[in-house]
Amino acid sequence: MVVVASPVSTLQALSFSDPSPPYKLVPNHPSLTLLSNCNTLQTLKQIHSQIIKTGLHNDHFALSKLIEFCAVSPNGDLSYALSLFKTIRNPNHVIWNHMIRGLSLSESPFLALEYYVHMISSGTEPNEYTFPSVFKSCTKIRGAYEGKLVHAHVLKLGLEHNAFVHTSLINMYAQNGELVNARLVFDKSSMRDAVSFTALITGYASMGFLDEARELFDEIPVRDVVSWNAMISGYAQSGRVEEAMAFFEEMRRAKVTPNVSTMLSVLSACAQSGSSLHLGNWVRSWVEDRGLGSNLRLVNGLIDMYVKCGDLEEASNLFEKIQDKNVVSWNVMIGGYTHMSCYKEALGLFRRMLQSNIDPNDVTFLSILPACANLGALDLGKWVHAYVDKNMKSMTNIVALWTSLIDMYAKCGDIAVAKRIFDSMSPKSLATWNAMISGFAMHGHADTALELFSRMTSEGLVPDDITFVGVLTACKHSGLLSLGRGYFSSMIQDYKVSPKLPHYGCMIDLFGRAGLFDEAETLMKNMEMKPDGAIWCSLLGACRIHRRVELAEFVAKHLFELEPENPSAYVLLSNIYAGAGRWEDVAKIRTRLNDNRIKKVPGCSSIEVDSVVHEFLVGDKVHPQSNEIYKMLDEIDMRLEKAGFVPDTSEVLYDMDEECKEGILSHHSEKLAIAFGLISTKPRTTIRIMKNLRVCGNCHSATKLISKIFNREIIARDRNRFHHFKDGSCSCKDYW
């Protein structure tokens, strides 16, 4: 066992000439009763001064009460308790116990073990009130070894049969994953009360051994609410939400009164199910009927439930009614917006959080960074990076944060910074490797992505299904058919990873783009699941590339049946008809869209300038700088024409003259975003734009030339991938 310096100072307690007050008067002394109403450090110091003035500082009972308040009370101050403790000569076991308990509840539980060592060194024998706090500290620091040493002390003192010690010992072993030892302590004891049963059940449930936990639960002679809660919480935490909710119904039938902990687990199960609004609303009624509407944990749980069940409006209403929102309240609502793809709302709420002087934590940023990634809000992402770098380097969750930053930078178009973060990380999780491989893949750096995959496997990491989505995407974006085949086969045969829809989608896209429609059809027939809309849409896109009109009609028919409300299939088929000059068929598609009231998703492009994300729709004229934007568009078109650019009008879905078609193309959303970028940023500054749809052939050709004419690098992310336009060429090499 490690020996540390004694926390007891050599300072002597202040001596006073007055003798200590009579012991029988001390418990009810006015100075001590004042502690019950103390809620500030200044008041605490005043009470302490009064205790010294009256001579109570020489009395161990009075000092124990003062230490207890400082160390354990929510209104206390642990650092003040530590300073006070150093002035006490020969503290008794009560004072030691209060100090150890306070430290066990703090963010530095290892100090509780240090003080426990010095309690023994000082000659003060620990008792049954000492060990529960010591074992709690062993649990918090994941200190199974230290726990075993303390267990030996328990046996030496003959306290193993004490109810408090016995239960805390089982809990320590169970929460540290030492279920065999926890079970040994339980089995060797004659104490089989509900508390010890529940401690073991909680351990089994938290480790995912729910069947064993259920067997123990069935053996409990008398089941209290804590026992039921352990099972419901275990099912919810293991993702077995249907069983969690069924167990709750069983609890109600057994007429066991639920408590706040019960409801928090039930709300978690409802949230995970994503469709249990009825039960969630019942819990809300339970909360309101018992006057618990101000219980922040319950309200936060309700917000999370409504968010995950798709009722953002009700979640927002509850959130706005909270008077004193804590960081969890903000995190749940921000995370809810991100979960529902309401990224602008997530960032807006985050800014409100900062204005409310609430410090964000790692959970906040794990919701904010995906929102930045999806909106292309690189400036805000950089601010988060700086904040994490300055304030959170020592956090246990730091690997997840760095991984999320890699993903954000990659999706915002700055793959170089993503790579720098990746290279600086040690250790790296599998998710970290996956994020970097996927980042290179979406930027079209197939060679680098595949090289990174080889490096990952050589370092002993085993790839999972997400890894292979990144690897196959890299092959898809670069047309590496042979390599794609090889990795797909290796995934199944070497790594025993069963293909999922994204894997099949990559392969069918590769086959389709190569014109190997028979192989694509064979793979689709051999799939273990039915092809989804994305796969059929990919095949339809291949038909457009190879001008296979009849096959396109066959594929589109499947898409219409599978996703009758999805406009993408109609638009793609219209493109194919337009490319073939079949304008009557284009008109029929448009009529069908109108008759079925299906609206085409409008092209939308965004660009971030000075930390503000600006969005543009096709033909948009609502931007405050619209006049300047359209003047720049005219200049762009004029300079493109001088450079010999001829617009490709083949994908315009109207039968009109070429001049009108060219006008429509020049007002596409990405052209508006680029024009805004040119007038809003300094020369030679990189322009980054994000588009919700696939970039059209005309805009792709035009942007290549714009990058050369204006000497700008333009990084564009469309629905499928990134395009790096520079000096008149694109990183995709016209393969997209």
XYZ file of C-alpha atoms in Angstrom:
736
model
C 0.000 0.000 0.000
C 1.298 3.479 -0.849
C 2.334 5.652 2.088
C 1.629 9.367 1.678
C 2.453 12.418 3.705
C 0.161 13.006 6.645
C -2.670 15.470 5.896
C -2.639 16.450 9.595
C -0.656 19.644 10.008
C 1.900 20.187 12.755
C -0.024 23.365 13.568
C -1.421 23.204 17.040
C -5.022 24.009 17.834
C -5.463 27.505 19.193
C -5.447 27.503 22.984
C -7.839 29.560 25.053
C -7.838 30.156 28.760
C -11.547 29.432 29.025
C -12.375 25.765 29.566
C -14.557 23.938 27.028
C -18.288 24.316 27.611
C -20.024 21.474 29.456
C -20.443 18.559 26.991
C -24.166 18.156 27.621
C -24.765 21.719 26.417
C -22.743 21.402 23.220
C -25.257 19.575 20.912
C -27.836 22.342 21.343
C -25.433 25.258 21.341
C -26.771 28.191 19.243
C -23.557 28.380 17.196
C -24.035 24.804 15.998
C -27.729 25.197 15.240
C -26.805 28.078 12.930
C -25.156 25.561 10.580
C -28.551 24.239 9.468
C -29.343 27.600 7.828
C -25.870 28.259 6.411
C -25.681 28.553 2.606
C -22.621 30.689 1.834
C -18.911 30.455 2.596
C -19.012 33.910 4.196
C -21.723 32.793 6.618
C -19.758 29.619 7.345
C -16.694 31.654 8.282
C -18.798 33.837 10.590
C -20.198 30.757 12.352
C -16.693 29.313 12.656
C -15.510 32.574 14.217
C -18.387 32.387 16.703
C -17.416 28.769 17.557
C -13.821 29.863 18.248
C -15.026 32.832 20.304
C -17.166 30.592 22.528
C -14.431 27.987 22.953
C -16.276 25.252 21.051
C -13.261 24.739 18.807
C -11.699 22.716 21.637
C -14.615 20.274 21.655
C -14.503 17.250 19.319
C -18.280 17.045 19.031
C -18.505 20.656 17.860
C -15.581 20.165 15.496
C -17.157 16.990 14.082
C -20.353 18.915 13.331
C -18.416 21.695 11.644
C -16.342 19.194 9.611
C -19.493 17.260 8.682
C -21.188 20.389 7.383
C -18.134 21.567 5.427
C -17.305 18.154 3.932
C -20.718 16.595 3.297
C -23.397 19.303 3.089
C -24.340 20.642 -0.386
C -23.807 24.145 1.050
C -20.439 23.254 2.563
C -16.925 23.785 1.275
C -14.570 20.809 1.077
C -11.399 22.899 0.803
C -12.434 24.726 3.987
C -12.999 21.349 5.665
C -9.493 20.249 4.675
C -7.986 23.445 6.097
C -9.972 23.079 9.322
C -9.045 19.404 9.666
C -5.337 20.265 9.659
C -5.822 22.360 12.817
C -7.418 19.547 14.840
C -5.173 17.777 17.302
C -5.867 14.042 17.553
C -9.135 13.895 15.567
C -11.439 11.120 16.743
C -12.997 8.443 14.519
C -16.142 10.532 13.941
C -14.132 13.429 12.528
C -12.029 11.079 10.390
C -15.200 9.409 9.074
C -16.804 12.719 8.122
C -13.642 13.795 6.330
C -13.291 10.494 4.442
C -16.962 10.531 3.496
C -16.717 14.080 2.136
C -13.699 13.160 0.037
C -15.418 10.014 -1.254
C -18.256 12.192 -2.557
C -15.887 14.701 -4.176
C -14.179 14.766 -7.563
C -10.989 13.517 -5.859
C -12.071 10.230 -4.264
C -8.473 8.952 -4.204
C -7.877 11.441 -1.350
C -10.380 9.495 0.745
C -8.055 6.486 0.506
C -5.064 8.621 1.509
C -6.912 9.898 4.561
C -7.986 6.354 5.388
C -4.314 5.286 5.406
C -3.449 8.112 7.787
C -6.420 7.384 9.989
C -4.893 3.963 10.603
C -1.368 5.412 10.917
C -2.596 7.841 13.562
C -3.798 4.951 15.700
C -7.516 5.592 15.153
C -9.337 2.362 14.414
C -11.851 2.477 11.541
C -15.371 1.271 12.261
C -18.483 0.237 10.367
C -19.122 3.871 9.351
C -15.649 4.241 7.797
C -15.703 1.399 5.287
C -18.780 2.286 3.171
C -17.114 5.598 2.203
C -13.757 3.915 1.546
C -15.382 1.267 -0.662
C -17.330 3.996 -2.497
C -13.999 5.654 -3.316
C -12.575 2.351 -4.563
C -15.613 2.080 -6.840
C -15.248 5.608 -8.205
C -11.543 5.241 -9.009
C -12.054 1.726 -10.415
C -9.691 0.530 -7.697
C -10.412 -3.185 -7.315
C -6.882 -3.808 -6.012
C -7.199 -1.137 -3.321
C -10.636 -2.502 -2.496
C -9.168 -5.940 -1.854
C -6.631 -4.458 0.575
C -9.395 -2.675 2.469
C -11.441 -5.893 2.418
C -8.555 -7.524 4.345
C -8.879 -4.809 7.001
C -12.591 -5.554 7.289
C -11.872 -9.226 7.906
C -9.156 -8.389 10.432
C -11.561 -6.196 12.407
C -14.387 -8.742 12.160
C -16.783 -6.308 10.461
C -17.680 -8.471 7.448
C -21.094 -9.266 8.930
C -22.071 -5.629 9.434
C -24.947 -4.810 7.071
C -23.488 -1.499 5.860
C -20.012 -2.904 5.299
C -21.306 -6.118 3.691
C -23.462 -4.290 1.145
C -20.821 -1.686 0.270
C -18.256 -4.467 -0.220
C -20.520 -6.344 -2.648
C -21.213 -3.108 -4.488
C -17.488 -2.264 -4.721
C -16.622 -5.601 -6.302
C -19.675 -5.584 -8.580
C -19.161 -2.043 -9.890
C -15.486 -2.796 -10.553
C -16.498 -5.738 -12.735
C -15.310 -8.316 -10.182
C -18.609 -10.190 -10.227
C -17.037 -13.479 -9.096
C -15.712 -11.856 -5.914
C -18.975 -9.979 -5.387
C -20.846 -13.273 -5.598
C -18.378 -14.952 -3.188
C -18.959 -12.249 -0.570
C -22.708 -12.623 -1.062
C -22.739 -16.447 -0.976
C -20.491 -16.758 2.084
C -22.652 -14.475 4.152
C -25.827 -15.344 6.003
C -27.074 -11.811 5.341
C -29.519 -12.136 2.459
C -31.551 -8.976 2.815
C -33.014 -6.947 -0.048
C -30.125 -4.460 0.091
C -27.374 -7.050 -0.451
C -29.444 -8.783 -3.152
C -29.947 -5.450 -4.893
C -26.245 -4.583 -4.738
C -25.405 -7.832 -6.553
C -28.300 -7.465 -9.002
C -27.109 -3.948 -9.859
C -23.636 -5.300 -10.544
C -24.870 -8.048 -12.858
C -27.276 -5.676 -14.624
C -24.674 -2.933 -15.141
C -22.321 -5.480 -16.741
C -25.072 -6.723 -19.072
C -25.662 -10.071 -17.342
C -29.393 -9.488 -17.146
C -30.484 -13.123 -17.122
C -28.340 -13.765 -14.030
C -29.670 -10.566 -12.496
C -33.226 -11.739 -13.121
C -32.519 -15.086 -11.426
C -31.290 -13.247 -8.328
C -34.264 -10.915 -8.447
C -36.643 -13.876 -8.394
C -34.893 -15.181 -5.245
C -35.373 -11.990 -3.197
C -37.730 -12.732 -0.292
C -39.085 -9.173 -0.181
C -38.636 -6.957 -3.248
C -38.524 -3.251 -2.580
C -38.560 -0.388 -5.077
C -34.742 -0.341 -5.220
C -34.665 -3.980 -6.390
C -37.200 -3.271 -9.139
C -35.256 -0.159 -10.143
C -32.030 -2.145 -10.500
C -33.661 -4.458 -13.047
C -35.478 -1.722 -14.988
C -32.297 0.383 -15.117
C -30.254 -2.640 -16.228
C -32.617 -3.427 -19.086
C -32.692 0.230 -20.166
C -28.902 0.651 -20.041
C -28.407 -2.552 -22.055
C -30.763 -1.357 -24.779
C -33.403 -3.979 -23.969
C -36.026 -1.285 -23.768
C -39.093 -3.440 -24.399
C -38.147 -5.625 -21.427
C -37.510 -2.513 -19.312
C -40.993 -1.201 -20.029
C -42.566 -4.630 -19.534
C -40.772 -4.972 -16.191
C -42.150 -1.592 -15.149
C -45.666 -2.764 -15.956
C -44.982 -5.891 -13.878
C -43.854 -3.641 -11.036
C -47.096 -1.688 -11.199
C -49.121 -4.900 -11.150
C -47.185 -5.930 -8.042
C -48.408 -2.648 -6.480
C -44.878 -1.448 -5.727
C -44.867 2.342 -5.604
C -42.327 3.752 -8.088
C -40.017 6.615 -7.207
C -38.007 9.226 -9.094
C -35.248 6.719 -9.963
C -37.855 4.377 -11.446
C -39.229 7.092 -13.676
C -35.810 8.187 -14.871
C -35.107 4.638 -16.100
C -38.555 4.354 -17.701
C -38.064 7.667 -19.505
C -34.676 6.457 -20.744
C -36.326 3.307 -22.117
C -39.061 5.366 -23.804
C -36.447 7.652 -25.356
C -34.418 4.736 -26.695
C -37.504 3.089 -28.186
C -38.299 6.288 -30.104
C -41.999 5.424 -30.194
C -43.282 5.150 -26.619
C -44.974 8.524 -26.301
C -47.997 6.969 -24.580
C -45.946 5.638 -21.663
C -43.844 8.807 -21.644
C -46.978 10.926 -21.317
C -48.138 8.678 -18.453
C -44.845 9.371 -16.658
C -45.340 13.093 -17.210
C -48.798 12.885 -15.602
C -47.243 10.976 -12.680
C -44.649 13.733 -12.285
C -47.221 16.537 -12.381
C -49.714 14.754 -10.075
C -47.032 14.486 -7.381
C -45.844 18.057 -7.687
C -42.457 17.039 -9.054
C -42.496 19.438 -11.996
C -39.521 21.298 -10.520
C -37.381 18.161 -10.282
C -34.738 18.988 -12.870
C -33.623 15.377 -13.424
C -37.193 14.336 -14.251
C -37.824 17.342 -16.504
C -34.553 16.715 -18.358
C -35.585 13.067 -18.768
C -38.957 14.139 -20.151
C -37.292 16.512 -22.635
C -34.992 13.720 -23.814
C -37.977 11.362 -24.165
C -40.003 13.848 -26.232
C -37.003 14.622 -28.446
C -36.185 10.983 -29.171
C -39.877 10.217 -29.800
C -40.009 12.994 -32.412
C -41.994 15.649 -30.505
C -39.535 18.547 -30.635
C -42.247 21.115 -29.987
C -43.243 19.601 -26.624
C -39.587 19.137 -25.702
C -38.896 22.794 -26.457
C -41.941 23.915 -24.448
C -40.722 21.995 -21.407
C -37.198 23.318 -21.840
C -38.297 26.954 -22.024
C -40.355 26.599 -18.823
C -37.305 25.593 -16.755
C -36.300 28.526 -14.556
C -32.798 27.376 -13.580
C -31.486 25.273 -16.437
C -28.377 23.242 -15.690
C -25.833 22.006 -18.216
C -27.776 18.738 -18.612
C -30.921 20.676 -19.605
C -29.032 22.520 -22.334
C -27.249 19.354 -23.479
C -30.473 17.354 -23.782
C -32.168 20.041 -25.889
C -29.104 20.740 -28.061
C -28.567 17.000 -28.518
C -32.238 16.656 -29.412
C -31.990 19.206 -32.202
C -28.879 17.480 -33.556
C -30.583 14.066 -33.274
C -33.507 15.375 -35.350
C -31.161 17.014 -37.912
C -32.215 20.525 -36.824
C -28.631 21.728 -36.931
C -29.256 25.472 -37.136
C -31.494 25.276 -34.084
C -28.787 23.311 -32.241
C -26.166 25.991 -32.918
C -28.596 28.777 -32.039
C -29.365 27.156 -28.697
C -25.656 26.622 -28.048
C -25.053 30.348 -28.484
C -27.879 31.034 -26.006
C -26.227 28.611 -23.577
C -22.959 30.548 -23.731
C -24.805 33.835 -23.272
C -26.424 32.347 -20.144
C -22.931 31.785 -18.673
C -23.337 28.006 -18.583
C -20.007 26.295 -19.195
C -20.271 23.613 -21.902
C -18.851 20.148 -21.240
C -17.789 17.206 -23.367
C -21.412 16.094 -23.867
C -22.285 19.555 -25.224
C -19.518 19.424 -27.796
C -20.328 15.861 -28.859
C -23.695 17.283 -29.995
C -22.407 20.590 -31.342
C -19.575 19.240 -33.501
C -21.876 17.050 -35.671
C -24.093 20.112 -36.173
C -21.047 22.145 -37.273
C -20.047 19.279 -39.571
C -23.430 19.098 -41.270
C -23.781 22.878 -41.709
C -20.170 23.465 -42.672
C -19.810 25.850 -39.714
C -16.016 25.642 -39.680
C -15.406 28.827 -37.666
C -17.540 27.616 -34.771
C -15.894 24.204 -35.033
C -12.492 25.898 -34.721
C -13.709 27.752 -31.616
C -14.763 24.423 -30.075
C -11.356 22.973 -30.976
C -9.573 25.836 -29.191
C -11.835 25.465 -26.139
C -11.238 21.711 -25.920
C -7.497 22.167 -26.396
C -7.362 24.714 -23.573
C -9.811 23.293 -21.030
C -10.413 19.591 -21.599
C -7.113 17.862 -22.322
C -7.272 15.791 -19.138
C -10.846 14.571 -19.575
C -11.501 10.830 -19.687
C -13.725 11.338 -22.753
C -11.061 13.242 -24.684
C -10.564 10.537 -27.350
C -14.233 10.810 -28.331
C -13.914 14.609 -28.538
C -10.797 14.494 -30.725
C -12.510 11.921 -32.944
C -15.533 14.191 -33.297
C -13.215 17.079 -34.188
C -11.584 14.936 -36.907
C -15.036 14.200 -38.325
C -16.024 17.884 -38.153
C -12.912 19.136 -39.954
C -13.223 16.437 -42.617
C -16.878 17.251 -43.277
C -16.200 20.992 -43.290
C -13.584 20.502 -46.007
C -10.357 20.925 -44.023
C -8.949 17.418 -44.333
C -5.402 18.634 -43.587
C -6.307 19.749 -40.052
C -8.257 16.524 -39.524
C -5.084 14.610 -40.427
C -2.960 16.710 -38.032
C -5.299 15.943 -35.122
C -5.314 12.265 -36.042
C -1.506 12.104 -36.176
C -1.201 13.814 -32.780
C -3.589 11.433 -31.004
C -2.383 8.644 -28.762
C -4.127 6.390 -28.116
C -6.549 6.175 -31.022
C -9.848 4.324 -30.788
C -11.345 2.301 -33.636
C -13.812 5.167 -34.103
C -10.836 7.518 -34.596
C -9.415 5.371 -37.413
C -12.879 5.055 -38.946
C -13.407 8.829 -38.926
C -10.078 9.465 -40.659
C -10.574 6.716 -43.260
C -14.074 8.021 -44.032
C -12.735 11.573 -44.203
C -10.143 10.674 -46.817
C -12.773 8.643 -48.697
C -15.279 11.506 -48.964
C -12.500 13.811 -50.197
C -11.583 11.364 -52.946
C -8.182 10.453 -51.444
C -8.668 6.734 -52.024
C -4.978 5.800 -51.908
C -4.490 7.513 -48.544
C -7.666 5.982 -47.118
C -6.659 2.463 -48.152
C -3.105 2.969 -46.913
C -4.510 4.052 -43.546
C -6.674 0.929 -43.450
C -3.593 -1.243 -43.971
C -1.750 0.625 -41.231
C -4.679 0.201 -38.871
C -4.866 -3.566 -39.343
C -1.082 -3.923 -39.056
C -1.296 -2.248 -35.639
C -3.667 -4.974 -34.490
C -7.014 -3.198 -34.673
C -9.889 -5.267 -36.021
C -12.053 -3.359 -38.530
C -15.816 -3.314 -38.080
C -18.704 -2.676 -40.459
C -18.202 1.119 -40.230
C -14.541 0.745 -41.233
C -15.542 -1.119 -44.375
C -18.153 1.495 -45.292
C -15.271 3.990 -45.380
C -12.988 1.644 -47.333
C -15.642 0.763 -49.931
C -16.672 4.421 -50.224
C -13.058 5.272 -51.040
C -13.133 2.663 -53.812
C -16.508 3.907 -55.039
C -15.476 7.568 -55.331
C -12.368 6.657 -57.330
C -13.870 3.893 -59.465
C -11.554 1.220 -58.009
C -13.707 -1.734 -58.992
C -11.141 -4.526 -58.564
C -10.003 -3.252 -55.182
C -13.622 -2.796 -54.120
C -14.357 -6.414 -54.989
C -11.325 -7.521 -52.995
C -12.201 -5.552 -49.877
C -15.832 -6.661 -50.029
C -14.753 -10.287 -50.186
C -12.156 -9.826 -47.409
C -14.754 -8.167 -45.191
C -16.942 -11.268 -45.360
C -14.355 -14.032 -45.449
C -11.433 -12.663 -43.392
C -13.173 -10.426 -40.859
C -16.568 -12.182 -40.677
C -18.418 -8.884 -41.071
C -21.867 -9.395 -42.584
C -22.607 -6.898 -45.364
C -25.231 -4.260 -44.619
C -27.090 -1.969 -46.981
C -24.282 0.662 -47.161
C -21.757 -2.023 -48.189
C -24.045 -3.392 -50.893
C -24.778 0.174 -51.975
C -21.080 0.899 -52.573
C -20.592 -2.271 -54.618
C -23.720 -1.772 -56.731
C -22.652 1.819 -57.379
C -19.239 0.560 -58.536
C -20.805 -2.040 -60.836
C -23.340 0.438 -62.192
C -20.817 3.172 -62.963
C -18.653 0.579 -64.743
C -21.671 -0.441 -66.815
C -21.715 -3.934 -65.292
C -25.470 -4.009 -64.794
C -25.676 -7.813 -64.863
C -23.254 -8.083 -61.942
C -25.148 -5.390 -60.080
C -28.397 -7.308 -60.609
C -26.813 -10.581 -59.427
C -25.534 -8.949 -56.238
C -28.951 -7.415 -55.560
C -30.615 -10.806 -55.928
C -28.128 -12.398 -53.499
C -28.516 -9.729 -50.812
C -29.687 -10.920 -47.400
C -32.110 -8.017 -47.261
C -34.194 -6.146 -49.810
C -32.452 -3.264 -51.598
C -33.437 0.106 -50.186
C -34.206 3.312 -52.037
C -30.578 4.453 -51.961
C -29.421 1.345 -53.844
C -32.121 1.615 -56.507
C -31.365 5.345 -56.801
C -27.652 4.557 -57.276
C -28.541 2.157 -60.081
C -30.794 4.766 -61.653
C -27.892 7.222 -61.569
C -25.755 4.670 -63.412
C -28.477 4.418 -66.059
C -28.178 8.189 -66.544
C -24.400 7.930 -67.032
C -24.708 5.105 -69.590
C -27.937 6.448 -71.158
C -29.826 3.200 -70.505
C -33.331 4.642 -70.799
C -35.315 1.387 -70.819
C -33.400 -0.017 -67.850
C -33.900 3.318 -66.088
C -37.667 2.963 -66.486
C -37.494 -0.532 -64.951
C -35.392 0.705 -62.006
C -37.574 3.779 -61.508
C -40.665 1.573 -61.304
C -39.146 -0.234 -58.308
C -38.248 3.094 -56.735
C -41.768 4.481 -57.199
C -43.192 1.400 -55.475
C -40.670 1.474 -52.653
C -40.675 5.226 -51.985
C -43.692 6.791 -53.715
C -43.165 10.123 -51.957
C -39.446 10.424 -52.748
C -38.926 13.060 -55.465
C -35.356 11.926 -56.255
C -36.498 9.047 -58.456
C -38.773 11.330 -60.496
C -36.030 13.938 -60.907
C -33.445 11.372 -61.985
C -35.793 9.815 -64.529
C -36.628 13.299 -65.802
C -32.906 13.965 -66.228
C -32.557 10.767 -68.230
C -35.540 11.643 -70.430
C -34.234 15.197 -70.889
C -30.811 13.887 -71.870
C -32.498 11.733 -74.495
C -34.620 14.650 -75.717
C -37.855 12.911 -74.690
C -39.616 16.078 -73.561
C -43.108 14.553 -73.600
C -41.957 11.991 -71.041
C -40.371 14.798 -68.991
C -43.749 16.562 -69.002
C -45.499 13.357 -67.890
C -43.124 13.046 -64.939
C -43.781 16.654 -63.943
C -47.536 16.057 -64.215
C -47.216 12.967 -62.038
C -45.265 14.970 -59.463
C -47.941 17.652 -59.422
C -50.834 15.176 -59.297
C -49.265 13.351 -56.337
C -48.331 16.683 -54.718
C -44.703 15.631 -54.491
C -42.379 18.596 -54.254
C -38.873 18.457 -55.670
C -36.266 19.116 -52.989
C -34.876 22.547 -53.889
C -31.139 22.878 -54.355
C -29.666 24.667 -51.349
C -26.064 25.751 -50.906
C -24.458 27.330 -47.862
C -21.253 29.198 -47.179
C -19.788 30.385 -43.879
C -18.345 33.895 -43.762
C -17.183 35.496 -40.494
C -18.792 32.708 -38.446
C -22.203 33.242 -40.073
C -23.692 30.530 -42.314
C -25.455 32.001 -45.382
C -27.876 29.817 -47.337
C -28.978 30.172 -50.956
C -31.720 28.491 -52.982
C -31.792 28.339 -56.766
C -32.663 31.799 -58.130
C -32.562 33.187 -54.572
C -32.963 36.979 -54.250
C -33.787 37.365 -50.558
C -30.235 37.827 -49.285
C -29.509 41.389 -48.041
C -26.616 41.613 -50.527
C -28.612 40.196 -53.416
C -27.806 43.069 -55.805
C -24.057 42.724 -55.263
C -24.309 38.927 -55.616
C -26.073 39.136 -58.978
C -23.589 41.736 -60.215
C -20.822 39.280 -59.390
C -22.804 36.516 -61.150
C -22.921 38.662 -64.280
C -19.165 39.205 -64.036
C -18.613 35.450 -63.565
C -20.743 34.613 -66.623
C -18.980 37.257 -68.712
C -15.509 36.011 -67.763
C -16.557 32.386 -68.300
C -17.780 33.252 -71.777
C -14.510 35.039 -72.570
C -12.637 31.927 -71.428
C -14.639 29.869 -73.935
C -16.991 28.146 -71.504
C -20.090 26.607 -73.117
C -22.905 25.741 -70.668
C -24.123 22.131 -70.651
C -27.905 22.433 -70.874
C -28.661 18.724 -71.216
C -29.959 18.383 -67.650
C -32.411 21.307 -67.708
C -35.821 19.710 -67.319
C -37.688 22.053 -69.621
C -38.118 22.123 -73.403
C -37.042 25.718 -74.031
C -34.484 27.623 -76.074
C -30.815 27.354 -75.141
C -30.539 30.963 -73.908
C -33.260 30.413 -71.265
C -31.639 27.160 -70.200
C -28.320 28.939 -69.722
C -30.032 31.572 -67.539
C -31.489 28.880 -65.285
C -28.095 27.198 -64.907
C -26.305 30.429 -63.983
C -28.627 30.892 -60.989
C -28.053 27.508 -59.377
C -27.562 27.744 -55.631
C -23.858 26.834 -55.672
C -23.157 29.613 -58.203
C -24.889 32.102 -55.871
C -22.850 30.868 -52.894
C -19.606 31.147 -54.869
C -20.520 34.674 -56.004
C -21.194 35.661 -52.403
C -17.892 34.134 -51.359
C -16.017 36.112 -54.006
C -17.441 39.463 -52.832
C -17.201 38.676 -49.104
C -13.693 37.266 -48.698
C -10.196 38.473 -49.421
C -8.447 37.501 -52.680
C -6.856 34.030 -52.683
C -8.994 32.972 -49.688
C -10.339 29.426 -49.992
C -14.096 29.308 -50.575
C -15.965 26.433 -48.915
C -19.549 25.645 -49.883
C -21.974 22.885 -48.954
C -24.817 21.668 -51.160
C -27.700 19.369 -50.234
C -27.909 17.770 -53.719
C -25.459 16.296 -56.207
C -23.653 19.058 -58.094
C -24.816 19.180 -61.711
C -22.433 18.693 -64.627
C -22.689 22.297 -65.787
C -21.883 23.793 -62.384
C -19.022 21.329 -61.967
C -17.456 22.421 -65.257
C -18.086 26.090 -64.519
C -16.595 25.911 -61.029
C -13.402 24.349 -62.353
C -12.934 27.332 -64.647
C -13.986 29.862 -61.961
C -11.229 28.539 -59.676
C -8.686 29.327 -62.395
C -10.135 32.683 -63.506
C -10.378 34.098 -59.954
C -7.319 32.276 -58.598
C -9.321 30.703 -55.789
C -9.426 27.208 -54.364
C -13.087 26.234 -54.063
C -13.966 23.278 -51.851
C -17.506 22.027 -52.411
C -19.341 19.268 -50.558
C -22.370 17.888 -52.350
C -24.687 15.071 -51.266
C -22.124 12.405 -52.146
C -18.596 13.704 -51.724
C -16.123 16.594 -51.739
C -14.788 18.393 -54.795
C -11.554 20.407 -54.528
C -11.498 22.878 -57.441
C -8.124 24.481 -58.113
C -6.364 25.907 -61.170
C -9.117 24.718 -63.487
C -9.340 21.100 -62.357
C -11.191 19.060 -59.745
C -9.898 16.441 -57.332
C -12.646 14.032 -58.438
C -11.127 13.928 -61.946
C -14.661 14.258 -63.315
C -15.674 10.961 -61.731
C -18.636 11.627 -59.492
